[in-house]
Coordinates of C-alpha atoms in Angstrom, one line a residue:
M193 CA 9.7 -3.6 -16.4
R194 CA 12.0 -1.3 -14.3
Y195 CA 9.3 -1.5 -11.6
D196 CA 5.7 -2.5 -11.3
F197 CA 3.4 0.0 -9.7
G198 CA 0.4 -1.8 -11.2
S199 CA -0.6 -3.4 -8.0
D200 CA 0.6 -4.3 -4.5
N201 CA -0.1 -7.9 -5.6
T202 CA 3.0 -7.8 -7.8
A203 CA 5.4 -7.7 -4.9
G204 CA 6.7 -11.0 -3.5
M205 CA 6.2 -12.2 0.0
A206 CA 7.6 -10.1 2.8
P207 CA 10.6 -11.7 4.6
A208 CA 8.5 -12.2 7.8
A209 CA 5.8 -14.0 5.9
L210 CA 8.3 -16.2 4.1
E211 CA 9.9 -17.0 7.5
G212 CA 6.5 -17.8 8.8
L213 CA 5.9 -20.2 6.0
I214 CA 9.3 -21.9 6.5
A215 CA 8.6 -22.2 10.2
A216 CA 5.2 -23.8 9.5
N217 CA 6.9 -26.4 7.3
A218 CA 8.8 -27.9 10.2
G219 CA 7.7 -31.3 11.5
Y220 CA 4.2 -32.6 11.5
A221 CA 0.9 -30.8 12.3
R222 CA -2.7 -31.6 12.6
A223 CA -4.6 -31.1 9.3
Y224 CA -7.6 -29.0 8.2
G225 CA -7.0 -26.0 10.5
S226 CA -6.7 -27.9 13.8
D227 CA -3.0 -27.1 14.1
D228 CA -1.2 -24.8 16.5
I229 CA 0.0 -22.4 13.8
T230 CA -3.5 -21.7 12.6
A231 CA -4.7 -21.2 16.1
R232 CA -1.9 -18.8 16.9
A233 CA -2.5 -16.8 13.7
A234 CA -6.2 -16.5 14.5
D235 CA -5.4 -15.3 18.0
Q236 CA -3.1 -12.6 16.6
I237 CA -6.0 -11.3 14.5
R238 CA -8.4 -11.4 17.5
Q239 CA -5.9 -9.4 19.5
R240 CA -5.7 -6.7 16.9
L241 CA -9.4 -6.5 16.6
D242 CA -10.0 -6.7 20.3
A243 CA -12.9 -9.0 19.6
D244 CA -14.0 -12.6 19.9
A245 CA -14.6 -14.1 16.5
E246 CA -14.6 -17.3 14.4
I247 CA -11.7 -17.1 11.9
R248 CA -10.9 -19.2 8.8
F249 CA -8.0 -18.9 6.4
V250 CA -8.8 -19.2 2.7
F251 CA -7.0 -19.0 -0.6
S252 CA -8.2 -15.7 -2.1
G253 CA -9.9 -12.4 -1.4
T254 CA -12.5 -13.1 -4.0
A255 CA -13.6 -16.3 -2.4
A256 CA -13.5 -14.7 1.0
N257 CA -15.7 -11.8 0.0
A258 CA -18.1 -13.9 -2.0
I259 CA -18.6 -16.6 0.6
A260 CA -19.0 -13.8 3.3
L261 CA -21.7 -12.1 1.3
S262 CA -23.5 -15.4 0.7
M263 CA -23.9 -15.6 4.5
L264 CA -25.6 -12.2 4.7
A265 CA -28.0 -12.4 1.7
W266 CA -30.4 -14.9 0.3
P267 CA -30.2 -15.7 -3.5
H268 CA -33.2 -13.5 -4.2
E269 CA -31.6 -10.5 -2.3
A270 CA -28.8 -8.0 -3.1
V271 CA -25.8 -6.4 -1.5
L272 CA -25.3 -2.6 -1.4
A273 CA -21.7 -1.6 -2.3
H274 CA -19.8 1.2 -3.9
H275 CA -20.0 0.8 -7.7
A276 CA -16.1 0.7 -7.9
A277 CA -15.8 -1.9 -5.1
H278 CA -13.8 -5.0 -5.9
I279 CA -16.9 -7.2 -5.6
C280 CA -18.6 -5.1 -8.3
T281 CA -15.8 -4.7 -10.8
D282 CA -13.2 -7.4 -10.4
E283 CA -14.7 -10.6 -9.1
T284 CA -16.5 -11.9 -12.2
G285 CA -19.9 -12.3 -10.5
A286 CA -18.4 -14.4 -7.7
P287 CA -20.9 -13.1 -5.1
G288 CA -23.7 -14.3 -7.3
F289 CA -22.0 -17.6 -8.0
F290 CA -21.3 -18.4 -4.3
G291 CA -24.6 -16.8 -3.2
Q292 CA -26.5 -18.7 -5.9
G293 CA -27.9 -15.5 -7.4
V294 CA -27.1 -12.8 -4.8
G295 CA -27.2 -9.5 -6.6
L296 CA -25.2 -6.3 -6.2
I297 CA -26.5 -2.7 -6.1
G298 CA -23.8 -0.2 -6.9
L299 CA -23.7 3.2 -5.2
P300 CA -21.8 6.4 -6.0
G301 CA -19.3 8.4 -3.9
F302 CA -16.0 10.2 -4.3
S303 CA -12.8 8.2 -3.9
G304 CA -14.6 4.9 -3.5
K305 CA -16.4 6.0 -0.3
I306 CA -20.2 5.4 -0.4
E307 CA -22.1 8.6 -0.4
L308 CA -24.5 8.6 2.6
A309 CA -27.4 10.2 0.6
S310 CA -27.1 7.6 -2.1
L311 CA -27.2 4.8 0.6
Q312 CA -30.2 6.3 2.2
A313 CA -32.0 6.6 -1.1
A314 CA -31.3 3.0 -1.9
L315 CA -32.6 2.0 1.6
D316 CA -35.8 4.0 1.0
E317 CA -36.5 2.3 -2.3
P318 CA -39.9 0.4 -2.0
E319 CA -39.6 -3.4 -2.1
V320 CA -41.3 -4.9 -5.1
G321 CA -41.4 -8.4 -6.4
H322 CA -39.6 -7.5 -9.6
R323 CA -36.1 -6.7 -8.3
Q324 CA -33.8 -7.9 -5.6
P325 CA -34.2 -6.0 -2.4
A326 CA -31.1 -5.0 -0.4
A327 CA -30.2 -7.3 2.5
A328 CA -26.6 -6.3 3.3
L329 CA -24.0 -3.6 3.0
S330 CA -20.4 -4.1 1.8
L331 CA -17.7 -1.6 2.8
T332 CA -14.1 -1.5 1.6
Q333 CA -11.4 -0.2 4.0
A334 CA -9.2 1.2 2.5
T335 CA -11.2 1.9 -0.7
E336 CA -10.3 1.0 -4.2
Y337 CA -9.3 4.6 -4.7
G338 CA -7.0 4.6 -1.6
A339 CA -9.4 6.5 0.7
V340 CA -9.8 5.6 4.4
Y341 CA -13.2 5.8 6.0
T342 CA -13.2 7.5 9.4
E343 CA -15.0 5.8 12.3
E344 CA -17.7 8.5 12.1
E345 CA -18.2 7.9 8.4
L346 CA -18.6 4.2 8.9
R347 CA -21.0 4.7 11.8
H348 CA -23.3 6.9 9.6
L349 CA -23.3 4.2 6.9
I350 CA -23.7 1.2 9.2
E351 CA -26.4 2.5 11.6
P352 CA -29.2 2.8 9.1
V353 CA -28.4 -0.5 7.6
K354 CA -28.3 -2.3 11.0
A355 CA -31.6 -0.6 12.0
R356 CA -33.2 -2.5 9.1
G357 CA -31.7 -5.8 10.3
Y358 CA -29.3 -6.0 7.4
G359 CA -25.8 -7.5 7.6
V360 CA -22.5 -5.7 7.1
H361 CA -19.4 -7.0 5.4
M362 CA -16.0 -5.3 5.2
D363 CA -13.5 -6.0 2.5
G364 CA -10.2 -5.4 4.3
A365 CA -7.8 -6.4 1.5
R366 CA -5.8 -3.3 2.4
L367 CA -6.7 -3.1 6.0
A368 CA -3.1 -2.9 7.0
N369 CA -2.8 0.4 5.0
A370 CA -6.0 1.7 6.6
A371 CA -4.6 0.9 10.1
A372 CA -1.3 2.6 9.2
A373 CA -3.3 5.7 8.2
G374 CA -4.8 5.8 11.7
F375 CA -7.9 3.7 11.5
D376 CA -8.6 1.9 14.8
L377 CA -9.1 -1.8 14.1
T378 CA -10.8 -2.3 17.4
Q379 CA -13.8 -0.3 16.2
I380 CA -14.7 -2.7 13.4
A381 CA -16.7 -5.1 15.6
R382 CA -18.0 -2.3 17.8
L383 CA -19.4 -0.5 14.7
G384 CA -21.6 -3.5 13.9
V385 CA -19.6 -5.2 11.1
D386 CA -20.7 -8.8 11.0
I387 CA -18.0 -10.3 8.9
L388 CA -14.6 -9.0 7.9
V389 CA -12.0 -10.1 5.3
F390 CA -8.7 -9.5 7.0
G391 CA -6.1 -8.9 4.2
G392 CA -2.9 -10.9 3.9
A393 CA -1.8 -11.0 0.3
K394 CA -1.5 -7.3 -0.2
A395 CA 0.2 -7.0 3.2
G396 CA 3.0 -9.2 2.1
A397 CA 1.7 -12.8 2.6
N398 CA 1.2 -15.3 -0.2
C399 CA -2.3 -15.8 -1.6
T400 CA -4.1 -16.0 1.7
E401 CA -6.9 -14.0 3.4
A402 CA -8.8 -14.5 6.7
I403 CA -12.6 -14.6 7.1
V404 CA -13.4 -13.1 10.5
M405 CA -16.9 -13.7 11.7
F406 CA -17.9 -11.4 14.6
D407 CA -21.4 -12.7 14.4
K408 CA -20.5 -16.2 15.4
S409 CA -23.9 -17.6 14.3
L410 CA -22.5 -17.1 10.8
A411 CA -20.0 -19.9 11.5
R412 CA -22.7 -22.6 11.7
R413 CA -21.4 -25.2 9.3
I414 CA -18.8 -22.8 7.9
D415 CA -16.4 -25.6 7.4
N416 CA -18.9 -27.5 5.2
R417 CA -19.5 -24.3 3.2
L418 CA -15.8 -23.7 2.7
K419 CA -15.1 -27.4 1.8
Q420 CA -17.8 -27.3 -0.8
A421 CA -16.3 -24.1 -2.3
G422 CA -12.8 -25.6 -2.5
Q423 CA -11.5 -23.3 0.2
V424 CA -10.4 -25.7 2.9
A425 CA -6.7 -26.4 2.9
S426 CA -5.7 -29.8 4.2
K427 CA -2.4 -28.2 5.2
S428 CA -4.0 -25.1 6.7
R429 CA -0.7 -24.2 8.4
F430 CA 0.6 -23.0 5.0
L431 CA -2.2 -20.4 4.8
A432 CA -1.8 -19.4 8.4
G433 CA 2.0 -19.5 8.7
P434 CA 2.6 -16.4 6.6
F435 CA 0.0 -14.5 8.6
L436 CA 1.6 -15.6 11.8
G437 CA 5.0 -14.4 10.6
L438 CA 3.6 -11.0 9.6
L439 CA 1.6 -10.5 12.7
E440 CA 4.0 -11.8 15.4
S441 CA 6.8 -9.6 14.0
K442 CA 4.5 -6.6 13.5
A443 CA 5.6 -6.6 9.8
W444 CA 1.9 -6.5 8.9
E445 CA 1.7 -3.0 10.4
D446 CA 5.2 -1.9 9.4
G447 CA 4.7 -3.0 5.8
G448 CA 1.4 -1.0 5.6
A449 CA 3.1 2.1 7.0
H450 CA 6.0 1.8 4.6
A451 CA 3.7 1.5 1.6
N452 CA 1.7 4.5 2.7
L453 CA 4.8 6.5 3.2
M454 CA 6.1 5.6 -0.3
A455 CA 2.7 6.7 -1.7
Q456 CA 2.9 10.0 0.0
R457 CA 6.5 10.5 -1.3
L458 CA 5.3 9.7 -4.8
A459 CA 2.3 12.0 -4.6
E460 CA 4.3 14.9 -3.3
G461 CA 7.0 14.4 -6.0
I462 CA 4.4 14.3 -8.7
V463 CA 2.8 17.5 -7.5
A464 CA 6.1 19.4 -7.1
N465 CA 8.0 18.1 -10.1
T466 CA 5.7 17.0 -12.9
P467 CA 3.0 18.6 -15.0
F468 CA 0.4 16.1 -13.8
V469 CA -2.2 16.5 -11.1
L470 CA -3.7 14.0 -8.5
A471 CA -7.1 12.7 -9.1
H472 CA -7.8 11.7 -5.5
P473 CA -6.5 12.5 -2.0
V474 CA -3.6 10.1 -1.0
E475 CA -4.5 8.5 2.3
A476 CA -3.3 4.9 1.9
N477 CA -0.9 3.3 -0.5
A478 CA -2.3 4.3 -3.9
V479 CA -1.8 7.4 -6.0
F480 CA -4.1 8.3 -8.9
V481 CA -2.9 10.7 -11.5
R482 CA -4.6 12.6 -14.3
M483 CA -2.4 11.7 -17.3
P484 CA -3.0 11.9 -21.1
P485 CA -3.0 8.5 -22.9
R486 CA 0.2 9.3 -24.8
A487 CA 2.1 10.2 -21.6
H488 CA 0.9 7.1 -19.9
Q489 CA 1.9 5.0 -22.9
R490 CA 5.4 6.6 -22.9
L491 CA 5.8 5.9 -19.2
N492 CA 5.0 2.2 -19.8
E493 CA 7.4 2.1 -22.7
L494 CA 10.1 3.4 -20.4
G495 CA 9.5 0.3 -18.2
W496 CA 7.2 1.7 -15.5
A497 CA 4.2 -0.5 -15.0
C498 CA 1.0 1.4 -14.1
Y499 CA -2.5 1.2 -15.6
R500 CA -5.5 3.3 -16.2
F501 CA -8.3 2.9 -13.6
D502 CA -12.0 3.0 -13.8
D503 CA -12.3 6.8 -13.5
G504 CA -9.7 7.4 -16.3
S505 CA -6.9 8.3 -14.0
V506 CA -3.6 6.3 -13.9
R507 CA -3.1 4.3 -10.7
F508 CA 0.3 3.8 -9.0
V509 CA 0.3 1.3 -6.0
C510 CA 3.1 1.1 -3.5
S511 CA 3.8 -1.9 -1.3
W512 CA 5.9 -3.1 1.6
A513 CA 8.7 -3.7 -1.0
T514 CA 8.6 -0.2 -2.7
R515 CA 12.0 1.6 -2.4
E516 CA 12.6 5.3 -2.0
E517 CA 15.0 5.4 -4.9
V518 CA 12.5 3.7 -7.2
V519 CA 9.9 6.3 -6.3
D520 CA 12.3 9.1 -7.0
E521 CA 13.2 7.5 -10.4
V522 CA 9.6 7.3 -11.6
I523 CA 9.0 10.9 -10.5
E524 CA 12.1 11.9 -12.6
A525 CA 10.7 9.8 -15.5
M526 CA 7.3 11.6 -15.3
R527 CA 9.0 15.0 -15.2
G528 CA 10.3 14.4 -18.7
L529 CA 7.0 13.3 -20.2

């Protein structure tokens, strides 16, 4: 491949994350998360969120999301989420596995944002003994279609859920991109989110994410829960070290901003120079393009990795590592299709 726009997971570790990992490797450190590096990385996250919270570092976003949801819903209950959310489409039933039967209720909405009317309709459904009632809401920021919820949009979705005593989870795999787009991270806890997955892998770390519990009662026996799920690292510093490198250097923010900028450059070039149209507004680091199958196939054959998404559009994802000249090259390739 000349370049892989298939996912921001295809980029390697950002230099700051790699330096953080190397620094974490020096000398000896206490095991199982009681080391200084893990504590410092957690403090960096708390500072950005301007909130007190219990934080644990785990090996994957799927595990982080699924374990988080298992804290908010009983096995006979369900979680409300956009039908294109990662938990609904790409986690192989992990919420139900970790939650011992927790269900998912998919809701519609353009660009991956839950439509308020559909949420209200789901909340108004009568509870009967023959289906799993809703007990929590899951939100994705930025969404699977690269949209960024505003604070007001989140408030309108969260308030009716909290009024019923339900929990709220936020999948922040691309939270760095949402922050770079102008979303204020300090509002997450204030809006009533109970548990957040603070993204590391897509921001330039290795395979590591942070579970952030604003509702500290959720942390009761969390270490036992994580141990049972195979998500406790004996050398926790190697999960926290890349986070620490990204956060202390501000590369977490800078990488998100760069990825968003490359996506804007790509989108503008496609609109101005190719016969194709955008399928969704470009607010974070993903660009979705309406492209016939033959044109998409030809682009892949030319060495440009990108794939068709759930809605039929072709997705291009930029990362901290995307270069301007590569963006210009793929635009030129698309011009000739």
